[in-house]
Amino acid sequence: MLFWRINVSDFYFDVHMHLDLYEDTEKIINQILNYKSYTIAVTNLPYLYDRAINKFGEQRYLRFALGLHPELLEQFPEQIPYFFERLEYCRYIGEIGLDFGKNNYKSKMLQIDTFEKIIKTCGKFENKILSVHSRKAEKEVIDIIGSHFNGKIILHWYSGNMTELSRAIRNNYYFSINGDMLASKRGRDIVNKIPLERILIESDAPFTKDTRENYNILYINNLISNLSNIKKIDKHKMSNILKGNFSRLLK
């Protein structure tokens, strides 16, 4: 099933988390289902996507994304062709992107070549939703995606400069915001510049402070509260804006 049918009544959502990195996956899935929290569980390699799909399948409030993390390309080059074999059949793609941090800079050209091919291939379809990593490579990520991508782009945990942020906003990308971003002044400055209609929420569990040990849907509730305070908007209104953004993302 490619498309979700969203219930317009109260619900939570999380557009970027790593379910497969937890041991108590069954418990987390039950929590997702009980809270009716629409969740995109990203993966970092195709074999991890296959394992998750084979074990859990697609469920009412859970979708798995096909991933090829830039930090793992050099270590797992044999996974690259497997990713492209599956790409046509997956609507949700992530985690993908570029990472030019000091530990990954030597694989820069492999990353660029692979990401360019991903964007070109995804652009042949109209329904792809991409969750994109861009640490220390924001300009290159935006250059490669461009302003006319035939799908939906989510810049996950954006941490770049304001110039590239403005470019991404003009290109109508979405931005997924987590609690760690809101805990720093720089992160809050970034969030304050993003238009309300471009904001989505993520936990990036288990990589954020309050999700390292356990995943709890209340993290999302607290995130909405903190985001409403920063944007100086009533929480109920903020929640409705976020739900509207998520619904449009899926169309």
GROMACS .gro file of C-alpha atoms in nm:
model
  251
    1MET     CA    1   0.000   0.000   0.000
    2LEU     CA    2   0.164   0.325  -0.112
    3PHE     CA    3  -0.077   0.581   0.025
    4TRP     CA    4  -0.205   0.645   0.373
    5ARG     CA    5  -0.561   0.749   0.439
    6ILE     CA    6  -0.540   1.000   0.721
    7ASN     CA    7  -0.816   1.027   0.978
    8VAL     CA    8  -0.889   1.395   1.033
    9SER     CA    9  -0.955   1.343   1.404
   10ASP     CA   10  -0.682   1.377   1.666
   11PHE     CA   11  -0.358   1.197   1.583
   12TYR     CA   12   0.016   1.225   1.630
   13PHE     CA   13   0.284   1.175   1.367
   14ASP     CA   14   0.659   1.128   1.343
   15VAL     CA   15   0.819   1.161   0.999
   16HIS     CA   16   1.167   1.036   1.091
   17MET     CA   17   1.261   0.772   1.348
   18HIS     CA   18   1.476   0.458   1.349
   19LEU     CA   19   1.256   0.178   1.478
   20ASP     CA   20   1.504  -0.094   1.382
   21LEU     CA   21   1.769   0.049   1.616
   22TYR     CA   22   1.563  -0.041   1.924
   23GLU     CA   23   1.544  -0.385   2.082
   24ASP     CA   24   1.184  -0.354   2.205
   25THR     CA   25   1.033  -0.298   1.860
   26GLU     CA   26   0.709  -0.483   1.933
   27LYS     CA   27   0.643  -0.263   2.235
   28ILE     CA   28   0.710   0.052   2.033
   29ILE     CA   29   0.483  -0.061   1.749
   30ASN     CA   30   0.203  -0.130   1.997
   31GLN     CA   31   0.249   0.221   2.135
   32ILE     CA   32   0.237   0.368   1.785
   33LEU     CA   33  -0.086   0.181   1.712
   34ASN     CA   34  -0.247   0.265   2.047
   35TYR     CA   35  -0.173   0.637   2.014
   36LYS     CA   36  -0.266   0.639   1.643
   37SER     CA   37   0.068   0.800   1.564
   38TYR     CA   38   0.141   0.797   1.192
   39THR     CA   39   0.509   0.702   1.183
   40ILE     CA   40   0.768   0.685   0.907
   41ALA     CA   41   1.043   0.451   1.023
   42VAL     CA   42   1.352   0.522   0.817
   43THR     CA   43   1.624   0.267   0.755
   44ASN     CA   44   1.994   0.307   0.682
   45LEU     CA   45   2.055   0.024   0.433
   46PRO     CA   46   1.838  -0.181   0.195
   47TYR     CA   47   1.892  -0.509   0.382
   48LEU     CA   48   1.766  -0.339   0.699
   49TYR     CA   49   1.458  -0.221   0.508
   50ASP     CA   50   1.398  -0.575   0.380
   51ARG     CA   51   1.433  -0.716   0.730
   52ALA     CA   52   1.185  -0.466   0.875
   53ILE     CA   53   0.929  -0.520   0.598
   54ASN     CA   54   0.956  -0.898   0.625
   55LYS     CA   55   0.919  -0.892   1.002
   56PHE     CA   56   0.654  -0.624   1.049
   57GLY     CA   57   0.500  -0.540   0.711
   58GLU     CA   58   0.298  -0.222   0.667
   59GLN     CA   59   0.057  -0.144   0.947
   60ARG     CA   60  -0.222   0.110   0.991
   61TYR     CA   61   0.001   0.376   1.143
   62LEU     CA   62   0.346   0.260   1.035
   63ARG     CA   63   0.543   0.281   0.712
   64PHE     CA   64   0.906   0.187   0.654
   65ALA     CA   65   1.130   0.400   0.433
   66LEU     CA   66   1.398   0.256   0.205
   67GLY     CA   67   1.730   0.402   0.311
   68LEU     CA   68   2.092   0.432   0.204
   69HIS     CA   69   2.269   0.645   0.464
   70PRO     CA   70   2.560   0.852   0.330
   71GLU     CA   71   2.781   0.763   0.627
   72LEU     CA   72   2.756   0.393   0.539
   73LEU     CA   73   2.821   0.402   0.163
   74GLU     CA   74   3.194   0.337   0.181
   75GLN     CA   75   3.151   0.052   0.428
   76PHE     CA   76   2.864  -0.115   0.241
   77PRO     CA   77   2.911  -0.043  -0.133
   78GLU     CA   78   2.741  -0.372  -0.222
   79GLN     CA   79   2.414  -0.229  -0.085
   80ILE     CA   80   2.399   0.048  -0.348
   81PRO     CA   81   2.263  -0.165  -0.637
   82TYR     CA   82   2.014  -0.332  -0.401
   83PHE     CA   83   1.880   0.012  -0.312
   84PHE     CA   84   1.812   0.100  -0.674
   85GLU     CA   85   1.648  -0.237  -0.739
   86ARG     CA   86   1.388  -0.156  -0.473
   87LEU     CA   87   1.350   0.216  -0.536
   88GLU     CA   88   1.066   0.203  -0.788
   89TYR     CA   89   0.843   0.012  -0.547
   90CYS     CA   90   0.887   0.232  -0.238
   91ARG     CA   91   0.711   0.563  -0.180
   92TYR     CA   92   0.902   0.656   0.137
   93ILE     CA   93   1.276   0.702   0.088
   94GLY     CA   94   1.515   0.767   0.373
   95GLU     CA   95   1.749   0.811   0.525
   96ILE     CA   96   1.949   0.933   0.227
   97GLY     CA   97   2.161   1.241   0.151
   98LEU     CA   98   2.513   1.374   0.201
   99ASP     CA   99   2.740   1.404   0.505
  100PHE     CA  100   3.067   1.595   0.469
  101GLY     CA  101   3.171   1.571   0.832
  102LYS     CA  102   3.539   1.498   0.893
  103ASN     CA  103   3.479   1.124   0.932
  104ASN     CA  104   3.296   1.100   0.599
  105TYR     CA  105   3.466   1.356   0.377
  106LYS     CA  106   3.685   1.099   0.203
  107SER     CA  107   3.374   0.936   0.056
  108LYS     CA  108   3.249   1.271  -0.078
  109MET     CA  109   3.252   1.178  -0.447
  110LEU     CA  110   3.086   0.840  -0.387
  111GLN     CA  111   2.819   1.017  -0.184
  112ILE     CA  112   2.757   1.281  -0.452
  113ASP     CA  113   2.742   1.027  -0.735
  114THR     CA  114   2.498   0.809  -0.541
  115PHE     CA  115   2.277   1.096  -0.425
  116GLU     CA  116   2.260   1.245  -0.775
  117LYS     CA  117   2.145   0.906  -0.907
  118ILE     CA  118   1.886   0.875  -0.628
  119ILE     CA  119   1.737   1.218  -0.703
  120LYS     CA  120   1.737   1.155  -1.078
  121THR     CA  121   1.567   0.816  -1.036
  122CYS     CA  122   1.311   0.938  -0.782
  123GLY     CA  123   1.231   1.233  -1.009
  124LYS     CA  124   1.093   0.991  -1.268
  125PHE     CA  125   0.801   0.927  -1.036
  126GLU     CA  126   0.548   1.168  -0.886
  127ASN     CA  127   0.484   1.017  -0.546
  128LYS     CA  128   0.822   0.984  -0.372
  129ILE     CA  129   0.869   1.135  -0.024
  130LEU     CA  130   1.237   1.175   0.064
  131SER     CA  131   1.385   1.226   0.411
  132VAL     CA  132   1.723   1.385   0.347
  133HIS     CA  133   2.036   1.411   0.562
  134SER     CA  134   2.249   1.718   0.484
  135ARG     CA  135   2.506   1.767   0.762
  136LYS     CA  136   2.787   2.000   0.650
  137ALA     CA  137   2.667   1.949   0.291
  138GLU     CA  138   2.359   2.167   0.276
  139LYS     CA  139   2.462   2.361  -0.034
  140GLU     CA  140   2.545   2.047  -0.230
  141VAL     CA  141   2.222   1.875  -0.124
  142ILE     CA  142   2.012   2.172  -0.238
  143ASP     CA  143   2.214   2.208  -0.561
  144ILE     CA  144   2.150   1.843  -0.649
  145ILE     CA  145   1.778   1.839  -0.562
  146GLY     CA  146   1.711   2.176  -0.723
  147SER     CA  147   1.387   2.372  -0.726
  148HIS     CA  148   1.169   2.150  -0.945
  149PHE     CA  149   1.194   1.805  -0.791
  150ASN     CA  150   0.900   1.586  -0.892
  151GLY     CA  151   0.809   1.472  -0.541
  152LYS     CA  152   0.833   1.583  -0.177
  153ILE     CA  153   1.155   1.671   0.006
  154ILE     CA  154   1.196   1.672   0.384
  155LEU     CA  155   1.524   1.816   0.512
  156HIS     CA  156   1.573   1.618   0.831
  157TRP     CA  157   1.737   1.801   1.127
  158TYR     CA  158   1.862   2.094   0.916
  159SER     CA  159   2.167   2.257   1.078
  160GLY     CA  160   2.316   2.466   0.797
  161ASN     CA  161   2.344   2.839   0.743
  162MET     CA  162   2.063   3.082   0.681
  163THR     CA  163   2.153   3.139   0.314
  164GLU     CA  164   2.100   2.774   0.225
  165LEU     CA  165   1.793   2.762   0.450
  166SER     CA  166   1.640   3.045   0.247
  167ARG     CA  167   1.713   2.855  -0.075
  168ALA     CA  168   1.546   2.542   0.058
  169ILE     CA  169   1.241   2.742   0.170
  170ARG     CA  170   1.212   2.899  -0.177
  171ASN     CA  171   1.230   2.549  -0.324
  172ASN     CA  172   0.930   2.448  -0.111
  173TYR     CA  173   1.108   2.178   0.085
  174TYR     CA  174   0.968   2.061   0.417
  175PHE     CA  175   1.176   2.059   0.736
  176SER     CA  176   1.140   1.799   1.010
  177ILE     CA  177   1.202   1.947   1.355
  178ASN     CA  178   1.303   1.759   1.671
  179GLY     CA  179   1.349   1.845   2.036
  180ASP     CA  180   1.727   1.873   2.023
  181MET     CA  181   1.696   2.145   1.759
  182LEU     CA  182   1.469   2.345   1.988
  183ALA     CA  183   1.714   2.309   2.278
  184SER     CA  184   1.980   2.529   2.115
  185LYS     CA  185   1.966   2.896   2.018
  186ARG     CA  186   2.092   2.819   1.669
  187GLY     CA  187   1.825   2.553   1.625
  188ARG     CA  188   1.553   2.790   1.746
  189ASP     CA  189   1.679   3.060   1.507
  190ILE     CA  190   1.649   2.812   1.221
  191VAL     CA  191   1.299   2.708   1.325
  192ASN     CA  192   1.186   3.068   1.359
  193LYS     CA  193   1.284   3.135   0.998
  194ILE     CA  194   1.093   2.835   0.858
  195PRO     CA  195   0.736   2.919   0.750
  196LEU     CA  196   0.470   2.739   0.949
  197GLU     CA  197   0.339   2.560   0.641
  198ARG     CA  198   0.680   2.396   0.583
  199ILE     CA  199   0.726   2.246   0.931
  200LEU     CA  200   0.692   1.876   1.016
  201ILE     CA  201   0.794   1.697   1.336
  202GLU     CA  202   1.030   1.409   1.397
  203SER     CA  203   1.187   1.233   1.691
  204ASP     CA  204   1.496   1.098   1.508
  205ALA     CA  205   1.484   0.834   1.779
  206PRO     CA  206   1.711   0.703   1.922
  207PHE     CA  207   1.952   0.987   1.833
  208THR     CA  208   1.783   1.268   2.028
  209LYS     CA  209   1.839   1.327   2.396
  210ASP     CA  210   1.504   1.208   2.528
  211THR     CA  211   1.475   0.901   2.303
  212ARG     CA  212   1.808   0.727   2.353
  213GLU     CA  213   1.683   0.478   2.608
  214ASN     CA  214   1.313   0.458   2.525
  215TYR     CA  215   1.072   0.573   2.256
  216ASN     CA  216   0.760   0.743   2.388
  217ILE     CA  217   0.485   0.912   2.188
  218LEU     CA  218   0.471   1.177   2.461
  219TYR     CA  219   0.797   1.305   2.312
  220ILE     CA  220   0.590   1.421   2.014
  221ASN     CA  221   0.334   1.585   2.241
  222ASN     CA  222   0.608   1.774   2.425
  223LEU     CA  223   0.768   1.869   2.094
  224ILE     CA  224   0.443   2.029   1.976
  225SER     CA  225   0.421   2.224   2.304
  226ASN     CA  226   0.777   2.353   2.274
  227LEU     CA  227   0.731   2.439   1.908
  228SER     CA  228   0.413   2.635   1.982
  229ASN     CA  229   0.599   2.833   2.249
  230ILE     CA  230   0.884   2.920   2.013
  231LYS     CA  231   0.647   3.017   1.733
  232LYS     CA  232   0.422   3.199   1.985
  233ILE     CA  233   0.113   3.012   1.871
  234ASP     CA  234  -0.155   2.837   2.073
  235LYS     CA  235  -0.073   2.466   2.103
  236HIS     CA  236  -0.405   2.351   1.958
  237LYS     CA  237  -0.355   2.577   1.656
  238MET     CA  238   0.005   2.459   1.618
  239SER     CA  239  -0.110   2.097   1.627
  240ASN     CA  240  -0.371   2.161   1.357
  241ILE     CA  241  -0.112   2.337   1.136
  242LEU     CA  242   0.126   2.042   1.170
  243LYS     CA  243  -0.151   1.793   1.091
  244GLY     CA  244  -0.242   1.993   0.782
  245ASN     CA  245   0.121   1.996   0.670
  246PHE     CA  246   0.150   1.621   0.718
  247SER     CA  247  -0.171   1.557   0.528
  248ARG     CA  248  -0.046   1.769   0.235
  249LEU     CA  249   0.286   1.587   0.240
  250LEU     CA  250   0.107   1.259   0.174
  251LYS     CA  251  -0.105   1.382  -0.117
   0.00000   0.00000   0.00000
